[in-house]
Short mmCIF file of C-alpha atoms (C1' of nucleotides) in Angstrom, two decimals:
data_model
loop_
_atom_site.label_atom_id
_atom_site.label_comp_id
_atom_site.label_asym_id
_atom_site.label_seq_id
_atom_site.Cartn_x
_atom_site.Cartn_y
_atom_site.Cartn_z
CA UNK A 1 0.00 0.00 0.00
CA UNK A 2 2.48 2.59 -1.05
CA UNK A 3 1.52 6.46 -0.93
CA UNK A 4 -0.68 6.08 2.28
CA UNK A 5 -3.48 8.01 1.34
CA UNK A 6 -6.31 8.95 3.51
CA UNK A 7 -9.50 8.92 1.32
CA UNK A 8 -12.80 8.20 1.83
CA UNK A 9 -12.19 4.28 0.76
CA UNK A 10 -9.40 4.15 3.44
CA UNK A 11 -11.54 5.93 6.10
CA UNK A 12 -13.93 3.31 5.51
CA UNK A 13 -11.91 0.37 6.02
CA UNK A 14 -10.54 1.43 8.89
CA UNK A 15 -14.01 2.25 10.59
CA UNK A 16 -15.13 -1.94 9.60
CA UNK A 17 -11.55 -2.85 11.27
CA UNK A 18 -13.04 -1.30 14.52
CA UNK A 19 -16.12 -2.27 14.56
CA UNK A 20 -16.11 -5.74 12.92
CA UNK A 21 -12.60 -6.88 13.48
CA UNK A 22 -14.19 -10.46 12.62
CA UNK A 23 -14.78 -9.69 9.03
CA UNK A 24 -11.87 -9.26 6.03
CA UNK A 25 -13.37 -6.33 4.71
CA UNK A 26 -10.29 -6.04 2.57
CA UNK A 27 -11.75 -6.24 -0.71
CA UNK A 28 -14.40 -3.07 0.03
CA UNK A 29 -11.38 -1.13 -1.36
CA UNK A 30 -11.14 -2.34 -4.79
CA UNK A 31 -14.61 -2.61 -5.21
CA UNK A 32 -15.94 0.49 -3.67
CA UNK A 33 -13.04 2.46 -5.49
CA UNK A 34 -14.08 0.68 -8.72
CA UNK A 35 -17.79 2.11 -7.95
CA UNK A 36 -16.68 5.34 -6.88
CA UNK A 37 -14.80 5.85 -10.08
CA UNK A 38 -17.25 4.60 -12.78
CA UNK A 39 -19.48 7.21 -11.03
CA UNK A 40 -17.13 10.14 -11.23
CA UNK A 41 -16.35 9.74 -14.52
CA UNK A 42 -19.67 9.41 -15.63
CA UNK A 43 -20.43 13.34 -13.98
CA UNK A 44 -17.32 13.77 -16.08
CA UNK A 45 -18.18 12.25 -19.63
CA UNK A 46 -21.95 13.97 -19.22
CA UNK A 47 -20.15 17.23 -18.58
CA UNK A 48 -19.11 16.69 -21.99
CA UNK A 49 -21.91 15.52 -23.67
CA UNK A 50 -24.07 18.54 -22.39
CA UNK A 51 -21.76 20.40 -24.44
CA UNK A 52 -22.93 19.16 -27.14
CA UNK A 53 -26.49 19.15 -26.35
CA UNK A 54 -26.98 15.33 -25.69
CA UNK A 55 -27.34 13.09 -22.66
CA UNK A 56 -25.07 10.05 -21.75
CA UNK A 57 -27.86 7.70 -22.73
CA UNK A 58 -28.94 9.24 -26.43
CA UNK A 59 -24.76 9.42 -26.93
CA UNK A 60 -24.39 6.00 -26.52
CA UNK A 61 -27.21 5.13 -29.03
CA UNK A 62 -25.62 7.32 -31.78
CA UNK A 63 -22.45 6.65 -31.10
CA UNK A 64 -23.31 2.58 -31.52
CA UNK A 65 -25.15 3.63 -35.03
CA UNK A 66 -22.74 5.58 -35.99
CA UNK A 67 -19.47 2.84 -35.51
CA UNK A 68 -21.61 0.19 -36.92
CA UNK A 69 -20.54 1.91 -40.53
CA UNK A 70 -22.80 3.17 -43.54
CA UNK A 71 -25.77 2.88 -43.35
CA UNK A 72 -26.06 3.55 -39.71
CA UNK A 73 -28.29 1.05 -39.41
CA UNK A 74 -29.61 -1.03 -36.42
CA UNK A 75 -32.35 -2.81 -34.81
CA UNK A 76 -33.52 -1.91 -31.43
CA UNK A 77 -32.45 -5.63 -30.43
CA UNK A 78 -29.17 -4.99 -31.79
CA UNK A 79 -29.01 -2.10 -29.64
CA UNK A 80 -30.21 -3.30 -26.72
CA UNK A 81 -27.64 -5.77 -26.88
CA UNK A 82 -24.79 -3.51 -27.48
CA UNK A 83 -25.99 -1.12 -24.29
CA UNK A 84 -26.64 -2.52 -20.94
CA UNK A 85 -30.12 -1.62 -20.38
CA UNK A 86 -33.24 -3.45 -21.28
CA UNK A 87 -35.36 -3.62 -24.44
CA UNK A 88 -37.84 -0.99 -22.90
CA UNK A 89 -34.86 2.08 -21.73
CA UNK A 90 -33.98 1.65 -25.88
CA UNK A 91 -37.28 2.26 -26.81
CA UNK A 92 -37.51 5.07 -25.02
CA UNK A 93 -34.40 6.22 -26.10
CA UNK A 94 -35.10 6.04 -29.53
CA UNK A 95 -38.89 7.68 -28.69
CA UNK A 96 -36.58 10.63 -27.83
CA UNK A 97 -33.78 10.57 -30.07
CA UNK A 98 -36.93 10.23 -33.10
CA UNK A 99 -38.86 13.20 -31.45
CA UNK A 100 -35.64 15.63 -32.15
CA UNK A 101 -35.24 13.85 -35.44
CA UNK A 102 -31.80 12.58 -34.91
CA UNK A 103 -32.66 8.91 -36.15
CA UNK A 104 -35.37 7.46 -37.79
CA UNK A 105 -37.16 4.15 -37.45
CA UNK A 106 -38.35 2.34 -40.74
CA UNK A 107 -39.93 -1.82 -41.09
CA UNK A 108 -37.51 -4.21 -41.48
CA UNK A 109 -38.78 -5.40 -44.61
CA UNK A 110 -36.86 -9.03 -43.79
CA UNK A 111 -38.72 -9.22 -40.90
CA UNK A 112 -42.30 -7.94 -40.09
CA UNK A 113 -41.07 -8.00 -36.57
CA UNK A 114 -38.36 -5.93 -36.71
CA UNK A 115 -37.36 -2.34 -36.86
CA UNK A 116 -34.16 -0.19 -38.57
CA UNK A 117 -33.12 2.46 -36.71
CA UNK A 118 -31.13 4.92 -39.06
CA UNK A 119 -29.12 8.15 -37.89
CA UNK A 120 -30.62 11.00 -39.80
CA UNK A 121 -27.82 13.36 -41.02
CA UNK A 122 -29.05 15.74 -38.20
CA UNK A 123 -28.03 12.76 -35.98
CA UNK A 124 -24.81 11.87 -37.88
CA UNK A 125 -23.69 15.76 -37.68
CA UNK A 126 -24.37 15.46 -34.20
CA UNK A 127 -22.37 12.43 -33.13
CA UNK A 128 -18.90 12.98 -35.17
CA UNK A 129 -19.12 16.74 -33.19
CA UNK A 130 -19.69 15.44 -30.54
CA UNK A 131 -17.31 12.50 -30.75
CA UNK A 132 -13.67 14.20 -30.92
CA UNK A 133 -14.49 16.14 -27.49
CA UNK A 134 -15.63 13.12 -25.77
CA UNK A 135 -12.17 11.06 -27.11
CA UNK A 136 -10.51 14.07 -25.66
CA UNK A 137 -12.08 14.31 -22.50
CA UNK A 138 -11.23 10.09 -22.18
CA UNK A 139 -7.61 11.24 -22.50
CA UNK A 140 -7.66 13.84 -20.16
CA UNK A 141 -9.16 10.97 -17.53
CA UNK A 142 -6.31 8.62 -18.45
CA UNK A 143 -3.39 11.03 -19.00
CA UNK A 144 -1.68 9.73 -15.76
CA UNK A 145 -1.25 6.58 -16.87
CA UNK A 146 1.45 5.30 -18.75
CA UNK A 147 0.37 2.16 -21.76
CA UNK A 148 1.71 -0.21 -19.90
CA UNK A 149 -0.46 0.58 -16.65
CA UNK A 150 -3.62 1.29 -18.55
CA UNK A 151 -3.06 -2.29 -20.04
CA UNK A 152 -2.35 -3.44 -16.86
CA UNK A 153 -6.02 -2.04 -15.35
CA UNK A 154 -7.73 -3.19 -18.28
CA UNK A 155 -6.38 -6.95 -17.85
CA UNK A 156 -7.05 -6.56 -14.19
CA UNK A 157 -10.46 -5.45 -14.84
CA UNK A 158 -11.63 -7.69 -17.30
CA UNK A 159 -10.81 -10.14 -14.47
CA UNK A 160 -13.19 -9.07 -12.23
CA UNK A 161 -15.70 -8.56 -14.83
CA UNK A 162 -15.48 -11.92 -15.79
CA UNK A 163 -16.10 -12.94 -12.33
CA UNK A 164 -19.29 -10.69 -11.78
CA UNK A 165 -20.66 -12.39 -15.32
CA UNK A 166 -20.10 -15.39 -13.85
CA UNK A 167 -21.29 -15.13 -10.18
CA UNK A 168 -25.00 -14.27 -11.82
CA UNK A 169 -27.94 -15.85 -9.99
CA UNK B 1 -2.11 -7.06 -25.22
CA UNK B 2 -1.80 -9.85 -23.94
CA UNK B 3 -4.83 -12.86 -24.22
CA UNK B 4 -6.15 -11.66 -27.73
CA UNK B 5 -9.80 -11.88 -26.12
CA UNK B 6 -12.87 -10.37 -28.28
CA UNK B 7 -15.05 -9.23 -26.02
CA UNK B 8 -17.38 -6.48 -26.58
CA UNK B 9 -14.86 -3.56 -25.41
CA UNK B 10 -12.42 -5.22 -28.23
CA UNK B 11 -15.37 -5.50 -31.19
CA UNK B 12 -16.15 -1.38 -30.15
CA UNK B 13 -12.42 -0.50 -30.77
CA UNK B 14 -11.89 -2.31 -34.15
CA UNK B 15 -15.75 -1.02 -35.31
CA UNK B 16 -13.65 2.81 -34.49
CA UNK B 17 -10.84 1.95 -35.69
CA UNK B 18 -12.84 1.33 -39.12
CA UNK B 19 -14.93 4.53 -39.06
CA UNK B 20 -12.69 6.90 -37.34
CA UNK B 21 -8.79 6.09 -37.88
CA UNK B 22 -8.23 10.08 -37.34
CA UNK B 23 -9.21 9.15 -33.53
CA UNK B 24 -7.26 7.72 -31.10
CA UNK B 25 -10.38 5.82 -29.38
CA UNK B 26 -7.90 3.85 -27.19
CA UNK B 27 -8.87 5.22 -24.01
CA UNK B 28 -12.80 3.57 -24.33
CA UNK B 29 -11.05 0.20 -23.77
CA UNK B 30 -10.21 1.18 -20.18
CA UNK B 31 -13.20 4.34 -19.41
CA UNK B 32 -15.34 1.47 -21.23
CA UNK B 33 -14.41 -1.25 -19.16
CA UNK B 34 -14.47 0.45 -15.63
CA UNK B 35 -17.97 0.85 -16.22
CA UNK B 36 -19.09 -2.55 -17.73
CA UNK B 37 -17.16 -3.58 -14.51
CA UNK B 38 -18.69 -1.29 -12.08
CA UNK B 39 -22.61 -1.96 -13.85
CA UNK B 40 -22.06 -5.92 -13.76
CA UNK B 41 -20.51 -5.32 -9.70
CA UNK B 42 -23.73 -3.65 -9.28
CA UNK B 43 -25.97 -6.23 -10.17
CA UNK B 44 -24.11 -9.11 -8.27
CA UNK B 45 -24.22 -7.22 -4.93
CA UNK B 46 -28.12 -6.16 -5.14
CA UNK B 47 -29.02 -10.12 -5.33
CA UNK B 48 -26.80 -10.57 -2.14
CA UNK B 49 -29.06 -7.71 -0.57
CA UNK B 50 -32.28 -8.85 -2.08
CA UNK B 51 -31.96 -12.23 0.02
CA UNK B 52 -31.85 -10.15 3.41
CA UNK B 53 -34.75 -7.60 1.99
CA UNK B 54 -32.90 -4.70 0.98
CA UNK B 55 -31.71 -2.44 -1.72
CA UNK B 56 -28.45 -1.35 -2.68
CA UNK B 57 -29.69 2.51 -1.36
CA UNK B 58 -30.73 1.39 1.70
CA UNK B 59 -28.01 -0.74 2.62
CA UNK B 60 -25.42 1.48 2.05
CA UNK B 61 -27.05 3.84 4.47
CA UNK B 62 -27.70 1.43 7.03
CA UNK B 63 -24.15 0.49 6.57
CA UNK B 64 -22.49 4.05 6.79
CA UNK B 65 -24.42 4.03 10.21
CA UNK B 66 -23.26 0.53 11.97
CA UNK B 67 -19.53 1.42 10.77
CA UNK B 68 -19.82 4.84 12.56
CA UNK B 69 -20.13 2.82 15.75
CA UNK B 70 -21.86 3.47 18.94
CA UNK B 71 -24.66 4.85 19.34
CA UNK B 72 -25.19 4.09 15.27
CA UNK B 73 -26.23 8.03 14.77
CA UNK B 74 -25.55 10.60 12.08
CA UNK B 75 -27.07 13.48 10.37
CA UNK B 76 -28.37 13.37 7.21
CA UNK B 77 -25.97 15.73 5.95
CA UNK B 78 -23.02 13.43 7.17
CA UNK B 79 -24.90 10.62 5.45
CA UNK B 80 -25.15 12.91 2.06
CA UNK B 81 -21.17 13.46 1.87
CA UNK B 82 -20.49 9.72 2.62
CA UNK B 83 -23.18 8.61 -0.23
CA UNK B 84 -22.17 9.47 -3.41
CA UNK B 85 -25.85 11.34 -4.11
CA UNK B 86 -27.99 15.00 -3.13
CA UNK B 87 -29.56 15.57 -0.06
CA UNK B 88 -32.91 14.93 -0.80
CA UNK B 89 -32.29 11.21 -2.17
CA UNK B 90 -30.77 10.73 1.34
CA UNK B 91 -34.02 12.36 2.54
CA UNK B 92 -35.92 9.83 0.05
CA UNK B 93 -33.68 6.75 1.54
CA UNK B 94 -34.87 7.66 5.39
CA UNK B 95 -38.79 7.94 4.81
CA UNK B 96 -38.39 4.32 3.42
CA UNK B 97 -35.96 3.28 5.98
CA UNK B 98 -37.87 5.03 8.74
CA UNK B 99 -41.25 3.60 7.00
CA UNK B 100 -39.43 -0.04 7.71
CA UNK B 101 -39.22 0.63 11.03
CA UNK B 102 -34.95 0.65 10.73
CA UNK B 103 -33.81 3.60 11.56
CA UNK B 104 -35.33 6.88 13.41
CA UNK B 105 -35.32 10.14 13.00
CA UNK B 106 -34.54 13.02 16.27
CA UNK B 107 -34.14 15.96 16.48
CA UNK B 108 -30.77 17.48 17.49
CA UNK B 109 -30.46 19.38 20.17
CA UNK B 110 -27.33 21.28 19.65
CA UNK B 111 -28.66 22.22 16.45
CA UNK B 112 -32.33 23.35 15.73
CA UNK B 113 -31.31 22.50 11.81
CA UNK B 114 -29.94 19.11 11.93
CA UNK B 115 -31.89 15.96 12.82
CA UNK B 116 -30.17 12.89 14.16
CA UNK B 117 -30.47 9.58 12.49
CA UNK B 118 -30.09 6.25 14.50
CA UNK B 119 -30.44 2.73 13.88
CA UNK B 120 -32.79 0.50 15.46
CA UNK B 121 -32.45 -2.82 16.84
CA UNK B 122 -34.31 -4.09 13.87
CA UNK B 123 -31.77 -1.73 11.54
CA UNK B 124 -28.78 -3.26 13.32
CA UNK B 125 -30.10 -6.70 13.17
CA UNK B 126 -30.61 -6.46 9.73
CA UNK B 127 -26.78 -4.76 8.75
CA UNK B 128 -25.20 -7.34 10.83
CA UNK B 129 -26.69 -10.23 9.31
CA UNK B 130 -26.45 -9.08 6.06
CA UNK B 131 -23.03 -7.48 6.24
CA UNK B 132 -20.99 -11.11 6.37
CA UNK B 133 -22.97 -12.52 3.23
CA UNK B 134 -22.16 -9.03 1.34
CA UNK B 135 -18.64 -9.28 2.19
CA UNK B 136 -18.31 -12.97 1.33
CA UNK B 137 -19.96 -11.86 -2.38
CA UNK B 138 -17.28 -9.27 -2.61
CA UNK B 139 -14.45 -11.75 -1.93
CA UNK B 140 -15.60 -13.46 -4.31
CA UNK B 141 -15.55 -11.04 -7.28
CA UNK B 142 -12.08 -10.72 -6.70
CA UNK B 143 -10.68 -14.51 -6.19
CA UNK B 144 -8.97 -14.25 -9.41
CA UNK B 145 -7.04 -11.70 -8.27
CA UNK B 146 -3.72 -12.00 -6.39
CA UNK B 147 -2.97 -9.49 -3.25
CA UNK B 148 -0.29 -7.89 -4.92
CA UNK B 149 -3.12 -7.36 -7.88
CA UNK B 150 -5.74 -6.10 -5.67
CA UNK B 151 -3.01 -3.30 -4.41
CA UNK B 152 -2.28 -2.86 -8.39
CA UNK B 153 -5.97 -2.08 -9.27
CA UNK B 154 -6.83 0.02 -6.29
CA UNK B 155 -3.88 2.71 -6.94
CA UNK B 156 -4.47 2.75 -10.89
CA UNK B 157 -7.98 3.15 -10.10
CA UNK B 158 -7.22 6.30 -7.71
CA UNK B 159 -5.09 7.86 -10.30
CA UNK B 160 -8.11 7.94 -12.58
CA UNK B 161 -10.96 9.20 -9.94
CA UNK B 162 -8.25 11.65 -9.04
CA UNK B 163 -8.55 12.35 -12.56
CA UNK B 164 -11.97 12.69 -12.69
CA UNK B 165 -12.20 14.56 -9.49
CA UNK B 166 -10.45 17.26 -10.87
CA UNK B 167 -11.69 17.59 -14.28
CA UNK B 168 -15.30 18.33 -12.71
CA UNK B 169 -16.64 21.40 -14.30
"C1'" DG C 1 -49.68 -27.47 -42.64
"C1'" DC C 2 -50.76 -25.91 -38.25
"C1'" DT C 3 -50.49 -25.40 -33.63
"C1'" DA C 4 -47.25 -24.17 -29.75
"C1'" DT C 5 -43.57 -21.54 -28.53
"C1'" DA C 6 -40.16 -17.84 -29.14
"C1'" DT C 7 -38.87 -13.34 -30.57
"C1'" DT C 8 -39.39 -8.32 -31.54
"C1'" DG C 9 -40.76 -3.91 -30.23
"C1'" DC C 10 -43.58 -1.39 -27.62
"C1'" DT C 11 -46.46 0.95 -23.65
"C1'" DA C 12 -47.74 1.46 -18.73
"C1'" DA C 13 -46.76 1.68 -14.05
"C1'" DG C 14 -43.48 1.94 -10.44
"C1'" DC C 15 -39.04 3.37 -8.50
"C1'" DA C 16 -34.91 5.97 -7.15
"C1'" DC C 17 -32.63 9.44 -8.58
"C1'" DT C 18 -32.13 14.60 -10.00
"C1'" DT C 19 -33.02 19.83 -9.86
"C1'" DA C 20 -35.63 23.55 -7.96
"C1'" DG C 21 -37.26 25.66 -4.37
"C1'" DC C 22 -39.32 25.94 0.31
"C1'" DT C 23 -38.97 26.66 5.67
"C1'" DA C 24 -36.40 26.93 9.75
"C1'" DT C 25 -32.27 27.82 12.11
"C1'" DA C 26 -27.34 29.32 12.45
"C1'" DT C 27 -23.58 32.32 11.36
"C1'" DT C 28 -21.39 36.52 9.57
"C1'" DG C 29 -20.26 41.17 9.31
"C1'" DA C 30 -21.41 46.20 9.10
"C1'" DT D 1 -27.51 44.29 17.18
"C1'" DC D 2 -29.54 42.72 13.55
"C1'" DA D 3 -29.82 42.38 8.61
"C1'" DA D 4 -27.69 39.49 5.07
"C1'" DT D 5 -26.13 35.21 3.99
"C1'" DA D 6 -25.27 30.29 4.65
"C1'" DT D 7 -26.68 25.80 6.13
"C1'" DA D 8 -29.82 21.70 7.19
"C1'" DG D 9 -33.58 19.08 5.90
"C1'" DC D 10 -37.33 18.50 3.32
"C1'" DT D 11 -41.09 18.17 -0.61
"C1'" DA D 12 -42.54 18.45 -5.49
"C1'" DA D 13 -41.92 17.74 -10.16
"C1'" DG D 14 -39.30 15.77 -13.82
"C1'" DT D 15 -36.25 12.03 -15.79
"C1'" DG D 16 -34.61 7.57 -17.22
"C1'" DC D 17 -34.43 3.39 -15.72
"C1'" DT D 18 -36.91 -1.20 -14.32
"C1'" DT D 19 -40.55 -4.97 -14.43
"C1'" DA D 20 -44.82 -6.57 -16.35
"C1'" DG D 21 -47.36 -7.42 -19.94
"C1'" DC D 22 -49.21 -6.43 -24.58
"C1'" DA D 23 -49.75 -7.35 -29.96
"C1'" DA D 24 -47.56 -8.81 -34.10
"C1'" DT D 25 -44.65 -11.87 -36.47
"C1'" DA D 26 -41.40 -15.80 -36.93
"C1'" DT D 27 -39.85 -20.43 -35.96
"C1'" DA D 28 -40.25 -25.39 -34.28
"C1'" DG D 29 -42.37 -29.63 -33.57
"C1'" DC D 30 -45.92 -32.79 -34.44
#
DNA sequence: GCTATATTGCTAAGCACTTAGCTATATTGA
DNA sequence: TCAATATAGCTAAGTGCTTAGCAATATAGC
């Protein structure tokens, strides 16, 4: 534990070592850190996205038309997949991203089912704007981190990913 | 890069690295992951507190108040800076809480303002039963990962919610 | 071929958060 | 001293998610 900082996640610990000295409360640090930090940045990634007129949430549908390539096509399925929210959140995503015309939804004519949601070029415009600042703003949130260590949290991470997927009831 | 895995995080990068090769999108791999990380944590913990009747909200304020120790009392305000939301979710937290019958709500005598939050038996009965199985969950989302890792992930982690922290607008 | 089941996309209702703004009390400073 | 400002706690309204459940269409199994 090098650099003995005394943060909130710290402060914490030590208040469970008093009061339950039974319990290893050890990994409340990792985890409550990883929490606390997946919540700050997203305050910091909205920041950015306000800029640009667009919430975290309609960004993230745009942004997964817009890298599937021409013709920024999708189906809400597909898009529900690729975010992690439920069928029902991307419908009402796309109920407001249609309302300020920044995609459209047509019939899939391969499937009576099925929808295509297309950017419009409003939408398109909107997204590669938009897009540079938030890569930039990513930097800025990574810039003290060398390539090897941002490899290194990545690896770690995926770890403990893999071990949430897998601990599903 | 070591373990050429393609998981989602890896399919985004190539699908940017198609569309955009002006942008250096490297920095979603890691912002990307620390919140597929943090989302998936999320879920695993709230099933631990669904099987002792309590949400993730809840929890962590009946928590904040067992660690503080005897006599189990804070004000809402020192329960808003230790949660990571506004004052009047904390507000929204106690009139369910306090509607359970967990925790109850004085006022404070030194200061007309403030109110004074305690636990009840039934409040402390629930954290400390809960608390072990909660712990034992979070242990387990990070067996794959060696002490010397844990310490790894923590710091890198701080150096990017110091990050964020001071990029706020 | 036709019934049973699965899939797609959606709306409605409920929930926990946010922002805005209120009242009551405490603190500051002219 | 006492007016101006700050702080504590709260409610109300708005937002974006969830679960539940719908209709329409596609697929599987007999």
């Amino acid at each position: 534990m090098l650099g003995g900082m005394e943060d909130q996640v710290t402060r914490i610990l030590k208040q469970w070592a008093a009061e339950r000295p039974d319990l290893d409360v050890s990994p409340m640090a990792v985890v409550g850190r990883i929490s606390r930090t997946a919540r700050k940045i997203d305050a910091v990634l909205a920041a950015t996205f306000a800029r640009h007129d667009v919430d975290s949430a309609s960004f993230d549908v745009l942004a997964t038309l817009r890298r599937s390539g021409k013709p920024f096509t999708l189906s809400p399925r597909e898009l529900t997949e690729s975010a992690m929210v439920t069928s029902a959140a991307i419908a009402q995503r796309l109920n407001r991203l249609e309302e300020r015309h920044l995609v459209t939804r047509a019939p899939d004519a391969k499937d009576g089912r099925g929808k295509q949601v297309t950017l419009t070029p409003a939408g398109l415009d909107l997204v590669n704007r938009a897009l540079p600042d938030h890569v930039e703003t990513e930097h800025a949130l990574l810039a003290g981190l060398s390539k090897e260590e941002r490899g290194q949290l990545s690896e770690l991470l995926a770890k403990v990913e893999q071990a949430a997927t897998e601990t599903r009831p």
